[in-house]
PDB file of C-alpha atoms in Angstrom:
ATOM      1  CA  MET A  17      25.495   0.377  -4.244  1.00 44.00           C
ATOM      2  CA  SER A  18      22.528   1.344  -6.388  1.00 52.00           C
ATOM      3  CA  GLN A  19      19.676  -1.084  -6.885  1.00 54.00           C
ATOM      4  CA  PRO A  20      18.894  -2.477 -10.326  1.00 54.00           C
ATOM      5  CA  VAL A  21      15.793  -1.068 -11.955  1.00 54.00           C
ATOM      6  CA  ARG A  22      13.347  -3.655 -13.240  1.00 54.00           C
ATOM      7  CA  THR A  23      10.683  -3.085 -15.840  1.00 56.00           C
ATOM      8  CA  ALA A  24       7.451  -5.054 -15.808  1.00 53.00           C
ATOM      9  CA  PRO A  25       7.146  -7.259 -18.889  1.00 67.00           C
ATOM     10  CA  VAL A  26       3.500  -8.049 -18.057  1.00 73.00           C
ATOM     11  CA  GLN A  27       0.741  -5.451 -17.792  1.00 79.00           C
ATOM     12  CA  VAL A  28      -1.688  -6.087 -14.933  1.00 86.00           C
ATOM     13  CA  SER A  29      -5.316  -5.029 -15.064  1.00 88.00           C
ATOM     14  CA  GLY A  30      -6.403  -1.640 -13.809  1.00 90.00           C
ATOM     15  CA  ASP A  31      -8.526  -3.385 -11.171  1.00 92.00           C
ATOM     16  CA  LEU A  32      -5.529  -5.316  -9.819  1.00 93.00           C
ATOM     17  CA  TYR A  33      -3.357  -2.182  -9.873  1.00 93.00           C
ATOM     18  CA  ALA A  34      -6.019  -0.295  -7.898  1.00 94.00           C
ATOM     19  CA  GLU A  35      -6.385  -3.185  -5.442  1.00 96.00           C
ATOM     20  CA  VAL A  36      -2.631  -3.255  -4.772  1.00 96.00           C
ATOM     21  CA  ARG A  37      -2.498   0.541  -4.317  1.00 96.00           C
ATOM     22  CA  THR A  38      -5.445   0.369  -1.902  1.00 97.00           C
ATOM     23  CA  PHE A  39      -3.764  -2.472   0.021  1.00 97.00           C
ATOM     24  CA  TYR A  40      -0.652  -0.332   0.532  1.00 97.00           C
ATOM     25  CA  ALA A  41      -2.754   2.705   1.515  1.00 96.00           C
ATOM     26  CA  TRP A  42      -4.392   0.672   4.314  1.00 96.00           C
ATOM     27  CA  GLN A  43      -1.116  -0.993   5.314  1.00 97.00           C
ATOM     28  CA  MET A  44       0.756   2.297   5.603  1.00 96.00           C
ATOM     29  CA  ARG A  45      -2.060   4.056   7.451  1.00 96.00           C
ATOM     30  CA  ARG A  46      -1.766   1.354  10.079  1.00 96.00           C
ATOM     31  CA  VAL A  47       1.981   1.827  10.467  1.00 93.00           C
ATOM     32  CA  ASP A  48       1.702   5.640  10.354  1.00 95.00           C
ATOM     33  CA  ASN A  49      -0.925   5.485  13.120  1.00 94.00           C
ATOM     34  CA  LEU A  50       1.439   3.230  15.102  1.00 93.00           C
ATOM     35  CA  ASP A  51      -1.143   0.417  14.951  1.00 95.00           C
ATOM     36  CA  ILE A  52       1.518  -2.260  15.292  1.00 95.00           C
ATOM     37  CA  ASP A  53      -0.827  -5.230  15.561  1.00 96.00           C
ATOM     38  CA  GLY A  54      -2.921  -4.002  12.630  1.00 97.00           C
ATOM     39  CA  PHE A  55       0.201  -3.477  10.525  1.00 96.00           C
ATOM     40  CA  ALA A  56       1.539  -6.947  11.366  1.00 97.00           C
ATOM     41  CA  ALA A  57      -1.845  -8.422  10.392  1.00 97.00           C
ATOM     42  CA  THR A  58      -1.231  -7.225   6.806  1.00 97.00           C
ATOM     43  CA  PHE A  59       1.530  -9.862   6.578  1.00 98.00           C
ATOM     44  CA  THR A  60       1.166 -13.618   6.400  1.00 97.00           C
ATOM     45  CA  GLU A  61       1.668 -15.353   9.754  1.00 96.00           C
ATOM     46  CA  ASP A  62       5.133 -16.470   8.559  1.00 97.00           C
ATOM     47  CA  GLY A  63       5.886 -13.216   6.700  1.00 97.00           C
ATOM     48  CA  VAL A  64       9.449 -11.940   6.501  1.00 97.00           C
ATOM     49  CA  VAL A  65      10.841  -8.395   6.480  1.00 96.00           C
ATOM     50  CA  VAL A  66      14.504  -7.830   5.627  1.00 97.00           C
ATOM     51  CA  HIS A  67      15.523  -4.284   6.575  1.00 94.00           C
ATOM     52  CA  SER A  68      18.152  -2.275   4.721  1.00 93.00           C
ATOM     53  CA  ASN A  69      20.639  -2.832   7.570  1.00 93.00           C
ATOM     54  CA  GLY A  70      20.294  -6.615   7.173  1.00 92.00           C
ATOM     55  CA  ALA A  71      18.100  -7.130  10.236  1.00 92.00           C
ATOM     56  CA  LYS A  72      15.397  -9.698   9.596  1.00 96.00           C
ATOM     57  CA  ALA A  73      12.018 -10.198  11.252  1.00 96.00           C
ATOM     58  CA  GLU A  74      10.452 -13.591  10.599  1.00 97.00           C
ATOM     59  CA  GLY A  75       6.797 -13.955  11.503  1.00 96.00           C
ATOM     60  CA  ARG A  76       4.321 -11.492  12.931  1.00 96.00           C
ATOM     61  CA  GLU A  77       5.539 -11.861  16.521  1.00 96.00           C
ATOM     62  CA  GLN A  78       9.104 -10.801  15.646  1.00 96.00           C
ATOM     63  CA  MET A  79       7.722  -7.890  13.609  1.00 95.00           C
ATOM     64  CA  ILE A  80       5.597  -6.736  16.546  1.00 96.00           C
ATOM     65  CA  GLU A  81       8.508  -7.030  19.005  1.00 95.00           C
ATOM     66  CA  GLY A  82      10.813  -4.983  16.739  1.00 93.00           C
ATOM     67  CA  MET A  83       8.219  -2.301  16.119  1.00 93.00           C
ATOM     68  CA  ARG A  84       7.449  -1.979  19.843  1.00 93.00           C
ATOM     69  CA  ARG A  85      11.157  -1.359  20.496  1.00 93.00           C
ATOM     70  CA  SER A  86      11.080   1.426  17.868  1.00 89.00           C
ATOM     71  CA  LEU A  87       8.068   3.263  19.311  1.00 89.00           C
ATOM     72  CA  PRO A  88      10.078   5.814  21.354  1.00 88.00           C
ATOM     73  CA  ARG A  89      11.587   7.068  18.079  1.00 87.00           C
ATOM     74  CA  TYR A  90       8.128   8.262  17.017  1.00 88.00           C
ATOM     75  CA  ARG A  91       7.250  10.162  20.192  1.00 89.00           C
ATOM     76  CA  ASP A  92       5.940  13.585  19.120  1.00 93.00           C
ATOM     77  CA  ILE A  93       6.375  12.701  15.427  1.00 95.00           C
ATOM     78  CA  ALA A  94       3.749  12.009  12.750  1.00 95.00           C
ATOM     79  CA  PRO A  95       5.270   9.626  10.176  1.00 95.00           C
ATOM     80  CA  ARG A  96       3.892   9.393   6.648  1.00 96.00           C
ATOM     81  CA  HIS A  97       5.020   6.711   4.200  1.00 95.00           C
ATOM     82  CA  TRP A  98       4.678   7.584   0.507  1.00 95.00           C
ATOM     83  CA  PHE A  99       4.893   4.805  -2.097  1.00 92.00           C
ATOM     84  CA  GLU A 100       5.243   5.468  -5.805  1.00 93.00           C
ATOM     85  CA  HIS A 101       6.299   3.979  -9.130  1.00 93.00           C
ATOM     86  CA  LEU A 102       4.841   0.557  -8.413  1.00 94.00           C
ATOM     87  CA  LEU A 103       5.805  -2.301 -10.712  1.00 93.00           C
ATOM     88  CA  ILE A 104       3.416  -5.219 -10.272  1.00 94.00           C
ATOM     89  CA  GLU A 105       4.129  -8.607 -11.821  1.00 93.00           C
ATOM     90  CA  PRO A 106       2.371 -11.948 -11.412  1.00 91.00           C
ATOM     91  CA  VAL A 107       4.801 -14.631 -10.194  1.00 87.00           C
ATOM     92  CA  GLU A 108       5.167 -17.425 -12.731  1.00 82.00           C
ATOM     93  CA  GLY A 109       5.083 -20.783 -11.000  1.00 76.00           C
ATOM     94  CA  GLY A 110       4.160 -19.222  -7.646  1.00 72.00           C
ATOM     95  CA  GLU A 111       0.962 -19.463  -5.660  1.00 74.00           C
ATOM     96  CA  GLU A 112      -2.153 -18.505  -7.576  1.00 76.00           C
ATOM     97  CA  GLY A 113      -2.455 -14.724  -7.380  1.00 83.00           C
ATOM     98  CA  GLU A 114       1.092 -14.264  -6.063  1.00 93.00           C
ATOM     99  CA  LEU A 115       2.611 -10.918  -7.061  1.00 96.00           C
ATOM    100  CA  ASN A 116       6.058  -9.359  -7.086  1.00 96.00           C
ATOM    101  CA  VAL A 117       5.739  -5.652  -6.342  1.00 97.00           C
ATOM    102  CA  SER A 118       8.619  -3.169  -6.487  1.00 96.00           C
ATOM    103  CA  TYR A 119       8.255   0.475  -5.484  1.00 96.00           C
ATOM    104  CA  TYR A 120      10.037   3.541  -4.183  1.00 97.00           C
ATOM    105  CA  THR A 121       9.253   4.902  -0.746  1.00 96.00           C
ATOM    106  CA  LEU A 122       9.719   8.241   0.947  1.00 95.00           C
ATOM    107  CA  VAL A 123       9.051   8.791   4.655  1.00 95.00           C
ATOM    108  CA  ALA A 124       8.193  12.272   5.924  1.00 97.00           C
ATOM    109  CA  LEU A 125       8.329  12.999   9.665  1.00 96.00           C
ATOM    110  CA  THR A 126       6.340  15.973  10.984  1.00 97.00           C
ATOM    111  CA  ASP A 127       7.018  17.291  14.489  1.00 96.00           C
ATOM    112  CA  ARG A 128       4.583  19.127  16.778  1.00 95.00           C
ATOM    113  CA  ALA A 129       5.751  22.529  15.480  1.00 96.00           C
ATOM    114  CA  GLY A 130       5.021  21.469  11.884  1.00 96.00           C
ATOM    115  CA  GLY A 131       8.662  20.974  10.966  1.00 97.00           C
ATOM    116  CA  ILE A 132       9.243  18.269   8.382  1.00 97.00           C
ATOM    117  CA  THR A 133      12.250  16.020   7.902  1.00 97.00           C
ATOM    118  CA  PHE A 134      12.696  13.193   5.442  1.00 97.00           C
ATOM    119  CA  GLU A 135      14.224   9.763   5.815  1.00 93.00           C
ATOM    120  CA  PRO A 136      16.552   8.498   3.060  1.00 93.00           C
ATOM    121  CA  THR A 137      14.687   7.026   0.109  1.00 96.00           C
ATOM    122  CA  PHE A 138      14.333   3.286  -0.302  1.00 96.00           C
ATOM    123  CA  THR A 139      13.441   0.756  -2.967  1.00 96.00           C
ATOM    124  CA  VAL A 140      11.204  -2.007  -1.637  1.00 97.00           C
ATOM    125  CA  GLU A 141      10.630  -5.474  -3.110  1.00 97.00           C
ATOM    126  CA  ASP A 142       7.497  -7.259  -1.872  1.00 98.00           C
ATOM    127  CA  VAL A 143       5.840 -10.582  -2.539  1.00 97.00           C
ATOM    128  CA  LEU A 144       2.080 -10.346  -2.052  1.00 97.00           C
ATOM    129  CA  VAL A 145      -0.202 -13.363  -1.803  1.00 97.00           C
ATOM    130  CA  ARG A 146      -3.942 -13.738  -1.664  1.00 94.00           C
ATOM    131  CA  ARG A 147      -5.319 -15.526   1.406  1.00 93.00           C
ATOM    132  CA  ASP A 148      -9.036 -15.854   2.072  1.00 91.00           C
ATOM    133  CA  GLY A 149      -9.689 -13.379  -0.743  1.00 91.00           C
ATOM    134  CA  ARG A 150      -7.420 -10.596   0.525  1.00 94.00           C
ATOM    135  CA  LEU A 151      -3.871  -9.499  -0.183  1.00 97.00           C
ATOM    136  CA  LEU A 152      -1.138  -9.994   2.414  1.00 97.00           C
ATOM    137  CA  THR A 153       2.598  -9.372   2.340  1.00 98.00           C
ATOM    138  CA  LYS A 154       4.557 -12.627   2.410  1.00 97.00           C
ATOM    139  CA  TYR A 155       8.044 -11.158   1.976  1.00 98.00           C
ATOM    140  CA  ARG A 156       9.488  -7.637   2.042  1.00 97.00           C
ATOM    141  CA  GLU A 157      13.065  -6.586   1.348  1.00 98.00           C
ATOM    142  CA  ILE A 158      14.024  -2.944   1.859  1.00 96.00           C
ATOM    143  CA  HIS A 159      17.041  -1.406   0.085  1.00 96.00           C
ATOM    144  CA  ARG A 160      18.383   2.018   1.003  1.00 95.00           C
ATOM    145  CA  ASP A 161      18.936   4.008  -2.177  1.00 94.00           C
ATOM    146  CA  ALA A 162      22.455   5.155  -3.009  1.00 91.00           C
ATOM    147  CA  PRO A 163      24.084   6.834  -5.998  1.00 91.00           C
ATOM    148  CA  ALA A 164      25.222   4.561  -8.809  1.00 86.00           C
ATOM    149  CA  GLU A 165      28.897   3.779  -8.788  1.00 86.00           C
ATOM    150  CA  GLN A 166      30.682   5.250 -11.792  1.00 79.00           C
TER     151      GLN A 166
END
């Protein structure tokens, strides 16, 4: 099933857009470097990730446990997560500074010989919050992209 495409009715400032992009650049560098604890620290303590297969990790400890189990998959592979087409919207009635962020992601995997493979593409829906002056992911839902049904 294809995912609905949302359009942002509210324009955010260039500074906020740059801050969100920079947040994701740091977050993904942590995961790409297999810095599991550092990646988990970019989520709130009670953060939630819902994977495209329905598996759910609630809280940093569950995230860390799941990522540690996945480490053998990345032996001799350099992953790179690419995010694009970000839609950033303030959440009405949410916490002050709370943001809904939707984006597309592509993951490239490079092996030791320089061969590259790609994962399927995904659409990701995040809720970001500001805690102690910095952005953190409170909720992430990952949807595997699929052709629209006709």
